[in-house]
PDB file of C-alpha atoms in Angstrom:
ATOM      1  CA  UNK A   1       0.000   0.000   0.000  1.00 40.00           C
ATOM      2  CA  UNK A   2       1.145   3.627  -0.763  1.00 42.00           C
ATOM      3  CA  UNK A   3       2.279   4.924   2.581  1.00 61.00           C
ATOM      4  CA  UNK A   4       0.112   8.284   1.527  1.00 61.00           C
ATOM      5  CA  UNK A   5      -2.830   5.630   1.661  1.00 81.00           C
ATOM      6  CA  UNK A   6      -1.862   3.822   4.767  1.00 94.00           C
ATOM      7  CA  UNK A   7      -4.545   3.204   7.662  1.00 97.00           C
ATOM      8  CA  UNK A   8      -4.177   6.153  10.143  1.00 98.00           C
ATOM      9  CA  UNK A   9      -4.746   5.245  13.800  1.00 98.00           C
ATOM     10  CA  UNK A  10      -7.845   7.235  13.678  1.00 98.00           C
ATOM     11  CA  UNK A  11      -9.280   4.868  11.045  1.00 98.00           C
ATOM     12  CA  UNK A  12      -8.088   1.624  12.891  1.00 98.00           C
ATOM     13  CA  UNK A  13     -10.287   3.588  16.044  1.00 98.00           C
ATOM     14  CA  UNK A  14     -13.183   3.956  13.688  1.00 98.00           C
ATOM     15  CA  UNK A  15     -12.898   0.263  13.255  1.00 98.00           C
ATOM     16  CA  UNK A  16     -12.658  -1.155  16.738  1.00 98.00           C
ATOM     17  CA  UNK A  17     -15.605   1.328  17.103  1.00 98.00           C
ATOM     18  CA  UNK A  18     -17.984  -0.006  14.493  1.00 98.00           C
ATOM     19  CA  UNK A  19     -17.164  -3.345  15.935  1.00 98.00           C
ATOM     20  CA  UNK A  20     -18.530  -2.984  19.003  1.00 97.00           C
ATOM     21  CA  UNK A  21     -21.805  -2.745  17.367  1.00 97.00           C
ATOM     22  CA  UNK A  22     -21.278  -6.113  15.367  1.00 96.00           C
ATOM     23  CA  UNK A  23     -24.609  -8.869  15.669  1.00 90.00           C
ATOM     24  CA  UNK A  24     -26.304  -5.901  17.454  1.00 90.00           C
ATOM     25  CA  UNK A  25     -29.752  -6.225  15.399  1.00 90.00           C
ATOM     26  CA  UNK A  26     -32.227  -3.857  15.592  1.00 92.00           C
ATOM     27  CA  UNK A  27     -31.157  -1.444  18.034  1.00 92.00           C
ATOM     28  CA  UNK A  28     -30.444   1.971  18.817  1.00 93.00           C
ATOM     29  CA  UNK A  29     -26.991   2.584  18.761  1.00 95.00           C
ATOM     30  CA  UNK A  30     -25.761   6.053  20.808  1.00 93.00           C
ATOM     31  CA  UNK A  31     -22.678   6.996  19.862  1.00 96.00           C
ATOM     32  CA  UNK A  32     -20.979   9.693  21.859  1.00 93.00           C
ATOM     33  CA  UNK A  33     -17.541  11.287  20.589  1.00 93.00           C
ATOM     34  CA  UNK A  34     -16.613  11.836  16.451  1.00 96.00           C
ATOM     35  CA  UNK A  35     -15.131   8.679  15.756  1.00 98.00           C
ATOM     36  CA  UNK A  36     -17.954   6.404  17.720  1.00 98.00           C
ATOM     37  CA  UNK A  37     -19.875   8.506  15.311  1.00 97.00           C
ATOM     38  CA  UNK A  38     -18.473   7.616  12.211  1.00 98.00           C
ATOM     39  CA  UNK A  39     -18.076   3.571  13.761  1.00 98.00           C
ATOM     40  CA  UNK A  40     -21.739   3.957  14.306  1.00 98.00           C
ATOM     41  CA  UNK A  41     -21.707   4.808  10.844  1.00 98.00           C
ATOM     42  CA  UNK A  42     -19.674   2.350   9.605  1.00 98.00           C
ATOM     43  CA  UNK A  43     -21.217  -0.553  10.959  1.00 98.00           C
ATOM     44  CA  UNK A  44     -24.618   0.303   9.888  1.00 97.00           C
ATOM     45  CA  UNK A  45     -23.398   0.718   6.101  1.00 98.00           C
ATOM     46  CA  UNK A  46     -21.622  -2.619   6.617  1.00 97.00           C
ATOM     47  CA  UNK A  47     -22.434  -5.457   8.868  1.00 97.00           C
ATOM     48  CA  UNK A  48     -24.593  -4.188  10.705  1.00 97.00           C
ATOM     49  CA  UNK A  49     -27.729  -2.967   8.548  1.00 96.00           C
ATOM     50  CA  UNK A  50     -30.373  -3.120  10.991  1.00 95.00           C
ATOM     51  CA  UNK A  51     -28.904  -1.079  13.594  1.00 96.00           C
ATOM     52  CA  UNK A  52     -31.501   2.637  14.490  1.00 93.00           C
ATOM     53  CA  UNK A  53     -29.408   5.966  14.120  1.00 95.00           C
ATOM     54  CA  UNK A  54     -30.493   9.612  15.247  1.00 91.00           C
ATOM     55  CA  UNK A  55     -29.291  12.599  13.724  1.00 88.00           C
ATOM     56  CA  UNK A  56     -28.169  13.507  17.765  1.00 83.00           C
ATOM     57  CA  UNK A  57     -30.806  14.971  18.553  1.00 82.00           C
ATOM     58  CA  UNK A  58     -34.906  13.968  18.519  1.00 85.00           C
ATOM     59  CA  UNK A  59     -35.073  12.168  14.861  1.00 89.00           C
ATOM     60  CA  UNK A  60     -34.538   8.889  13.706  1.00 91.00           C
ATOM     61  CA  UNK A  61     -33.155   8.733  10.497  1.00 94.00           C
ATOM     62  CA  UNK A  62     -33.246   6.092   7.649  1.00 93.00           C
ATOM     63  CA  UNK A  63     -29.531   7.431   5.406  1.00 95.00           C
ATOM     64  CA  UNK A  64     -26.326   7.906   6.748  1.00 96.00           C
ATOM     65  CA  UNK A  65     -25.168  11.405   6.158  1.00 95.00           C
ATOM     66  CA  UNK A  66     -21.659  12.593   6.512  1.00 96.00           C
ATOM     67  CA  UNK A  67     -20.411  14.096   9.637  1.00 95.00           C
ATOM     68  CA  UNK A  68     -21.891  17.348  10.126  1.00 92.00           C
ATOM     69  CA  UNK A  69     -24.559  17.304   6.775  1.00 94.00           C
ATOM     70  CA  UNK A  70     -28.490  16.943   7.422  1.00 92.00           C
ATOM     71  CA  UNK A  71     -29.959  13.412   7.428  1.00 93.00           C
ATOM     72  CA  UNK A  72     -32.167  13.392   4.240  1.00 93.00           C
ATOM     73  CA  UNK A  73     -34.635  10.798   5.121  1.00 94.00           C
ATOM     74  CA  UNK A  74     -36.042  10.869   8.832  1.00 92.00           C
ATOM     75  CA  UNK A  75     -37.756   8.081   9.611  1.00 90.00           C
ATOM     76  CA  UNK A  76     -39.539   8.997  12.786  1.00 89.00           C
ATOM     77  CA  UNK A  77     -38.758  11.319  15.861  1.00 88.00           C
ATOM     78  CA  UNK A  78     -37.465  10.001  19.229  1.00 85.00           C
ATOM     79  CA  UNK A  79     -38.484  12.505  22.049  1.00 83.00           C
ATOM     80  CA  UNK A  80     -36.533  12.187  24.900  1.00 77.00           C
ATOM     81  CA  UNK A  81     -39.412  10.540  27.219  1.00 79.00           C
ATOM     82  CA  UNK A  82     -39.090   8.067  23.978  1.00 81.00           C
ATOM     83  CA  UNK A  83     -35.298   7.525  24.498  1.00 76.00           C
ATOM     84  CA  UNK A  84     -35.827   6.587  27.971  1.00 77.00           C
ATOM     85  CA  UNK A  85     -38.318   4.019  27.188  1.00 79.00           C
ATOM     86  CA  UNK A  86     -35.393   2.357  24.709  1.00 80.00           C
ATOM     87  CA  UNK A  87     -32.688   2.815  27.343  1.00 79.00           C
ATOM     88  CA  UNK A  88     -34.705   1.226  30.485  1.00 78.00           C
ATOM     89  CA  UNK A  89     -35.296  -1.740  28.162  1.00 80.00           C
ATOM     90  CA  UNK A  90     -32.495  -2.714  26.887  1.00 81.00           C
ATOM     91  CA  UNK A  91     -32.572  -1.444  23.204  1.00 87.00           C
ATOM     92  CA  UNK A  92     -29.881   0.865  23.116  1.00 91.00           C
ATOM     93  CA  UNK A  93     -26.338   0.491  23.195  1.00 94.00           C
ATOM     94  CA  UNK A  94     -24.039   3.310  23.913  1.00 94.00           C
ATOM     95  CA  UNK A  95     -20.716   4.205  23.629  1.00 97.00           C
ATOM     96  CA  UNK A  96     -19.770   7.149  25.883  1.00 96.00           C
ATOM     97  CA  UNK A  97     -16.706   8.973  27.160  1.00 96.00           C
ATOM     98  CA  UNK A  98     -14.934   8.512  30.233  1.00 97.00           C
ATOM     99  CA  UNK A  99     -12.847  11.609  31.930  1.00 97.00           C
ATOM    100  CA  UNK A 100     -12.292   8.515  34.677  1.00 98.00           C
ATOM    101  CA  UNK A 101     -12.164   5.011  34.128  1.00 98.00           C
ATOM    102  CA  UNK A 102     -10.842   1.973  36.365  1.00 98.00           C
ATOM    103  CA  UNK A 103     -10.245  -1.857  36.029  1.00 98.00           C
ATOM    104  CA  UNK A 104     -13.662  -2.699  36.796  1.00 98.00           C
ATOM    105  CA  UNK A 105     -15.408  -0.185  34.176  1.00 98.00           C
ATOM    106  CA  UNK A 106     -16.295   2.045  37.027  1.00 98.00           C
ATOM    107  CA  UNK A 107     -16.866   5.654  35.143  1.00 98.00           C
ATOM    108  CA  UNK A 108     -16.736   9.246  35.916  1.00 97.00           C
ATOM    109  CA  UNK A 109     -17.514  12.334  34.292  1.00 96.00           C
ATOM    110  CA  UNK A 110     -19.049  14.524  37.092  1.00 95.00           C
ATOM    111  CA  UNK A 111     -15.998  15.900  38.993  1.00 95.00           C
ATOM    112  CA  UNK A 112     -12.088  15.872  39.601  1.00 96.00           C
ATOM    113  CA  UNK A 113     -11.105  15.713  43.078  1.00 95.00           C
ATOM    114  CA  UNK A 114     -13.109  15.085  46.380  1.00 91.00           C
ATOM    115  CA  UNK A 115     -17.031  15.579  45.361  1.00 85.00           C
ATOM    116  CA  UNK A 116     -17.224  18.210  47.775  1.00 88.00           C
ATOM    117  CA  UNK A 117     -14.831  20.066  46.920  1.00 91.00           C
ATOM    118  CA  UNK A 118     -13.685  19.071  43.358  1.00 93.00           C
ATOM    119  CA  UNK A 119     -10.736  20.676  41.687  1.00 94.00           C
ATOM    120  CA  UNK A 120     -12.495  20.212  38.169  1.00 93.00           C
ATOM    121  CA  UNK A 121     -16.230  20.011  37.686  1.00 91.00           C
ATOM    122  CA  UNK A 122     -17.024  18.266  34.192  1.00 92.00           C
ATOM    123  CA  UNK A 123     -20.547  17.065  32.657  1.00 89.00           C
ATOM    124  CA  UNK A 124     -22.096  15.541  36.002  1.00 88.00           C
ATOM    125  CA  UNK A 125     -23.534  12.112  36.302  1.00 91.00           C
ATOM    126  CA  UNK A 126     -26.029  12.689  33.269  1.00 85.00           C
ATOM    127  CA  UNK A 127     -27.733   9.317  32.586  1.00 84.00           C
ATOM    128  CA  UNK A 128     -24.372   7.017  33.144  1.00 91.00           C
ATOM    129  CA  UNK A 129     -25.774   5.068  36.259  1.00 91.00           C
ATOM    130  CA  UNK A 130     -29.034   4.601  34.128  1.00 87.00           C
ATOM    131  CA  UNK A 131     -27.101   3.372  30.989  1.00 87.00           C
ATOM    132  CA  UNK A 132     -25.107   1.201  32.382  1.00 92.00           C
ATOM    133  CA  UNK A 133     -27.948  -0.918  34.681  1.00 92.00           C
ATOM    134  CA  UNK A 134     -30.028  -1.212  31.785  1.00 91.00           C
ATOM    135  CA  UNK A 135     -28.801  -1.029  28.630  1.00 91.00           C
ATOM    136  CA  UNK A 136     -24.861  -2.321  26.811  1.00 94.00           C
ATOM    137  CA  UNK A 137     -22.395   0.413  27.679  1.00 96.00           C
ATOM    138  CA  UNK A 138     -19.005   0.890  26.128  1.00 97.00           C
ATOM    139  CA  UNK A 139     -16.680   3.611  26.160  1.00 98.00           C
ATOM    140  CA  UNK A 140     -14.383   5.561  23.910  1.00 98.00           C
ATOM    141  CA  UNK A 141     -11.172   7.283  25.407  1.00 98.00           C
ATOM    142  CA  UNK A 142      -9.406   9.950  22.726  1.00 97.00           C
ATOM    143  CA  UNK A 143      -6.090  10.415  24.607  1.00 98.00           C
ATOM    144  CA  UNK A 144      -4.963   7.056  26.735  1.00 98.00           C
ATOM    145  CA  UNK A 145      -3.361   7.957  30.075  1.00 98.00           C
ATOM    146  CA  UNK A 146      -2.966   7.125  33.586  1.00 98.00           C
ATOM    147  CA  UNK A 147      -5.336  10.152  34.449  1.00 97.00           C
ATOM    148  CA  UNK A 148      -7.627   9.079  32.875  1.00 98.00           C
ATOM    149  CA  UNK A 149      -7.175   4.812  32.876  1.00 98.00           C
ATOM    150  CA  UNK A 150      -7.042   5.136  37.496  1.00 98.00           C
ATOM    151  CA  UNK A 151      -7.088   3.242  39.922  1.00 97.00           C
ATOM    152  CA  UNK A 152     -10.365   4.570  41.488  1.00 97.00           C
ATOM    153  CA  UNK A 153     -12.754   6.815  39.932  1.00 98.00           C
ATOM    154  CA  UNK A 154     -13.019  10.020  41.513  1.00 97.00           C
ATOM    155  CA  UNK A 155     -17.144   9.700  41.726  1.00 96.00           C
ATOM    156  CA  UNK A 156     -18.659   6.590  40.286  1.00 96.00           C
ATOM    157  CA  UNK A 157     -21.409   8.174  36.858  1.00 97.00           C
ATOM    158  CA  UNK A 158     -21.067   4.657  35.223  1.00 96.00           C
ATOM    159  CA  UNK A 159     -21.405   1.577  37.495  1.00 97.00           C
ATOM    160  CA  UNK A 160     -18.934  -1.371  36.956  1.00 98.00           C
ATOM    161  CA  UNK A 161     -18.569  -4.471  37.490  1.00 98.00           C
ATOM    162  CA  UNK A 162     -17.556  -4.922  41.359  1.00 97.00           C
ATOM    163  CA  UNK A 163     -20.155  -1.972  42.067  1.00 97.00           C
ATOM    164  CA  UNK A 164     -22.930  -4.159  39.825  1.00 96.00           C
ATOM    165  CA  UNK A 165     -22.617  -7.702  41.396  1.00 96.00           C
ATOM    166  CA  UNK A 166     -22.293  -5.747  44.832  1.00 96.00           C
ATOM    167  CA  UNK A 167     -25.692  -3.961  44.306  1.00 95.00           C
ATOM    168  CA  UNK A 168     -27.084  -7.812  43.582  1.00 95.00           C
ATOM    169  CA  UNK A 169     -29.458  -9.145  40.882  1.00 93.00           C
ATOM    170  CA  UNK A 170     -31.418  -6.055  40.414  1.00 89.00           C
ATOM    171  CA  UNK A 171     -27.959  -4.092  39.178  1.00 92.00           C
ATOM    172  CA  UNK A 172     -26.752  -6.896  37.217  1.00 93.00           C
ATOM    173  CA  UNK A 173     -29.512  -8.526  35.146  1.00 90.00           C
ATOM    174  CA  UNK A 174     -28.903  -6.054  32.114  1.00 91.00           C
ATOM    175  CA  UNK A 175     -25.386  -4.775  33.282  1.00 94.00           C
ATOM    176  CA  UNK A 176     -23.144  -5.230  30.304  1.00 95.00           C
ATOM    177  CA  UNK A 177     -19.451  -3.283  29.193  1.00 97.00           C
ATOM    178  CA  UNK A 178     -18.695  -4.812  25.809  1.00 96.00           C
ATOM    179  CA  UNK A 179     -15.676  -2.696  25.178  1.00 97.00           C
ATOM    180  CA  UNK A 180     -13.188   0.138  25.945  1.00 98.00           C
ATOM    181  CA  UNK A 181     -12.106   1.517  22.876  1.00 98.00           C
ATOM    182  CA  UNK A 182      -9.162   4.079  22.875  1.00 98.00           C
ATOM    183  CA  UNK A 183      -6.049   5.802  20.917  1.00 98.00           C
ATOM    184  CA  UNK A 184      -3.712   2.498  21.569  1.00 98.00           C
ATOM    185  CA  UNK A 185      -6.340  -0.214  21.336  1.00 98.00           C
ATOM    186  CA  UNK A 186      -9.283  -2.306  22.657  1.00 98.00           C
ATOM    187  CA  UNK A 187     -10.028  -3.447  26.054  1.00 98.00           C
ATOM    188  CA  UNK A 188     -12.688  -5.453  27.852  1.00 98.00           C
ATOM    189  CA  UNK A 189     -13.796  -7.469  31.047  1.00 98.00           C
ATOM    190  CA  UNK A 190     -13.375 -11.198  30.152  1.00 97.00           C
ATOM    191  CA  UNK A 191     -11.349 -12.309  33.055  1.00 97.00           C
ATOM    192  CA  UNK A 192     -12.837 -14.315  35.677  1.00 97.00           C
ATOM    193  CA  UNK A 193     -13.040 -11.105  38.322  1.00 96.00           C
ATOM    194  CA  UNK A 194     -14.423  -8.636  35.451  1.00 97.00           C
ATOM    195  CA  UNK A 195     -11.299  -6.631  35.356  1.00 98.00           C
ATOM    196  CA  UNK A 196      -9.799  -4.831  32.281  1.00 98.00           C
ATOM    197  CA  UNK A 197      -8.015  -6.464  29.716  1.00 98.00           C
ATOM    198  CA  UNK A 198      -6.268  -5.487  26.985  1.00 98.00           C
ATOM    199  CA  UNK A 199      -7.893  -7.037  23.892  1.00 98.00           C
ATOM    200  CA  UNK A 200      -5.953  -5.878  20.921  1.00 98.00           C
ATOM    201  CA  UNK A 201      -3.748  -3.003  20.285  1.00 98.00           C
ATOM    202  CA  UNK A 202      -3.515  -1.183  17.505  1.00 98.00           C
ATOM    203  CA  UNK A 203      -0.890  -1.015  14.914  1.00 98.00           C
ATOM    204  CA  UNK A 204       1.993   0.851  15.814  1.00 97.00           C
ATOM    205  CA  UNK A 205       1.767   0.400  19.821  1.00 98.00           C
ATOM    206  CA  UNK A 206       3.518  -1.962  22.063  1.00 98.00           C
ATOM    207  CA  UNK A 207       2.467  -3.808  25.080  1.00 98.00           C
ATOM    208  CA  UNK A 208       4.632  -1.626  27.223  1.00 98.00           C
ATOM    209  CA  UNK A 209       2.840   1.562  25.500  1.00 98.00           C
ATOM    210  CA  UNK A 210      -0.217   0.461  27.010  1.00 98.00           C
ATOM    211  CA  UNK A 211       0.838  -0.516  30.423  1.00 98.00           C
ATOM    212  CA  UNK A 212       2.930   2.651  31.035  1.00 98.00           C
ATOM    213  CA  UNK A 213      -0.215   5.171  30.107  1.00 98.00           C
ATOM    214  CA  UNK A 214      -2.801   2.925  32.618  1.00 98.00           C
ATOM    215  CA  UNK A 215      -2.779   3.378  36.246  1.00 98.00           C
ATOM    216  CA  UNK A 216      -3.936  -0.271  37.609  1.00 98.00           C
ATOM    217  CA  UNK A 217      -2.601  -3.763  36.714  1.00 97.00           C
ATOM    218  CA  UNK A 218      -4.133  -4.421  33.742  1.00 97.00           C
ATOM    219  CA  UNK A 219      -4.510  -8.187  32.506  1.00 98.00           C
ATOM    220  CA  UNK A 220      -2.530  -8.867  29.323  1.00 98.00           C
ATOM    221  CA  UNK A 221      -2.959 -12.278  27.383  1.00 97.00           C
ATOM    222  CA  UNK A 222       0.551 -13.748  26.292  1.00 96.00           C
ATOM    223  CA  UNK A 223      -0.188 -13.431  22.856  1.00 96.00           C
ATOM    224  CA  UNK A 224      -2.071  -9.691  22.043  1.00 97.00           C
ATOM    225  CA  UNK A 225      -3.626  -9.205  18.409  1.00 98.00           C
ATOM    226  CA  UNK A 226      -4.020  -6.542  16.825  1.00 98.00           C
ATOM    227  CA  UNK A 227      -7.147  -4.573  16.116  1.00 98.00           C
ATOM    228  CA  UNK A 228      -8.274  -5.866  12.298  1.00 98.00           C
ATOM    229  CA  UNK A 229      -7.435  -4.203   9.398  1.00 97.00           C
ATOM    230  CA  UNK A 230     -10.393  -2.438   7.653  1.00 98.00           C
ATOM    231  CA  UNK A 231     -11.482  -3.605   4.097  1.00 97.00           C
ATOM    232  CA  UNK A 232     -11.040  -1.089   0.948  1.00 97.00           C
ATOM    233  CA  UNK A 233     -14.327  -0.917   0.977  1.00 98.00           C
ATOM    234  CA  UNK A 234     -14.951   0.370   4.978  1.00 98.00           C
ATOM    235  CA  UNK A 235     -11.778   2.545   3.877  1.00 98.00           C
ATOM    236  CA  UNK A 236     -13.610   4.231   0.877  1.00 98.00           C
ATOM    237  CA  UNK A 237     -16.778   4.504   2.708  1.00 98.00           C
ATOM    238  CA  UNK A 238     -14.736   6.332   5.847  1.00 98.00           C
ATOM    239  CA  UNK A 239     -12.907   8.582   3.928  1.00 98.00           C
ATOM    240  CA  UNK A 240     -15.651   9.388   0.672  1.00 98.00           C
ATOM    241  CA  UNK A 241     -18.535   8.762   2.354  1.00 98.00           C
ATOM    242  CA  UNK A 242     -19.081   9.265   5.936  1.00 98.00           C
ATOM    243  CA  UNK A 243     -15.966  11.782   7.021  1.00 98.00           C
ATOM    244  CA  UNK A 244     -14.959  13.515   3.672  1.00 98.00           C
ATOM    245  CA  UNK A 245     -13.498  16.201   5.581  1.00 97.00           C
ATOM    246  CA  UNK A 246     -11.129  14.573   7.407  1.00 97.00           C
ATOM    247  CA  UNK A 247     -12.679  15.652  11.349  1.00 97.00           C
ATOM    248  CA  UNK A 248     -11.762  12.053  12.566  1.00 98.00           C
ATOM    249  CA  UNK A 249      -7.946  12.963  12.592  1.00 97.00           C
ATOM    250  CA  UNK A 250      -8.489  15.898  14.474  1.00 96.00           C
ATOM    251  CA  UNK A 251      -9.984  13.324  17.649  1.00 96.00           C
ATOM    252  CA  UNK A 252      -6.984  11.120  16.717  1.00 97.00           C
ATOM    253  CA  UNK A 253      -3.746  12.954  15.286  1.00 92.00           C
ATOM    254  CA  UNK A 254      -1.714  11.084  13.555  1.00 81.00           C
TER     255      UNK A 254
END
């Protein structure tokens, strides 16, 4: 391949994105960031036909427009008393950002520092508790680093593992985090004590990358893949189609 034409890592992102909505069926999928955007948008074009989109805010739409151009064919309209309704059962899985996020998926995006007193105040707990009891919850991370991968969450938004299976049946029934997704690769919870491991890097980072810019012991399998390569056609439809101009580079520099 022409090294002009190579995969960037924000492409191989965009990938490990779109995967995580792979066998979904008919679904909404809620993707929160630029490049869970275009994954979002990616896996519907591809494998994954059947999953719902929104244009982001109140309309369901039936195309998949480019980043930042007006869905042409709406489809229905999703009020947010609607969205709940998907959300408490089940039919939604979303992919949300994490200023905090520890070896059992605990998440936070509320606060820096002691919650009376934070140094930082962020978004607040928006629906994160909600999302993650009831619905699949995965999360994208643009810039992968021990302040952000900790060892404990500053305030708990998203509920993890330990935290779930603490609370009992009622907290784990629908409690589900498919994936972490970010800049150096793909991480998940299949262990035997749900913690973090690393899944698959992407191409151009190293083991040791990965473990120097996380903050807990993180499980690594002796033998690490790395994150698939996409297709020419996923590359045409990523670079022609769904992000012409290029935005997904400036969430992942090169």
């Amino acid at each position: 391949m022409n090294p002009a034409n190579a995969t960037t890592r924000a492409e191989y992102c965009v990938v490990a994105c779109a995967e995580a909505w792979r066998g979904a069926g008919e679904i909404l999928a809620s993707p929160m960031g630029t490049v869970p955007t275009i994954g979002a948008r990616l896996a519907k074009l591809t494998f994954a036909p059947d999953l719902l989109l929104t244009d982001g805010e109140a309309l369901l739409i039936g195309d998949v427009p480019a980043v930042g151009a007006a869905a042409e064919v709406v489809e229905g309209w999703l009020p947010y008393r609607q969205h709940l309704a998907l959300v408490a059962t089940g039919r939604r899985h979303v992919m949300m950002g994490a200023s905090q996020i520890d070896r059992h998926g605990n998440q936070n995006i509320s606060c820096i520092g002691d919650w009376a007193h934070p140094t930082r105040q962020l978004l607040g707990v928006r629906g994160a508790p909600v999302n993650t009891l009831n619905n699949p919850t995965s999360y994208w991370v643009r810039k992968h680093s021990p302040r952000v991968f900790v060892a404990h969450v500053d305030m708990v938004c998203g509920v993890g593992y330990d935290r779930a299976a603490a609370a009992g049946p009622s907290a784990t029934r629908y409690h589900r985090i498919p994936e972490v997704v970010s800049n150096l690769g793909v991480f998940d919870f299949a262990t035997p004590d749900r913690t973090m491991r690393l899944r698959c890097l992407h191409p151009g980072v190293t083991v040791e990358q990965v473990v120097a810019a996380t903050g807990f012991p993180l499980t690594v399998p002796d033998e690490v893949p790395y994150t698939r390569e996409p297709t020419a056609g996923e590359l045409r439809l990523i670079r022609e189609v769904i992000d012409p101009g290029g935005v997904r580079d400036r969430e992942v520099p090169a």
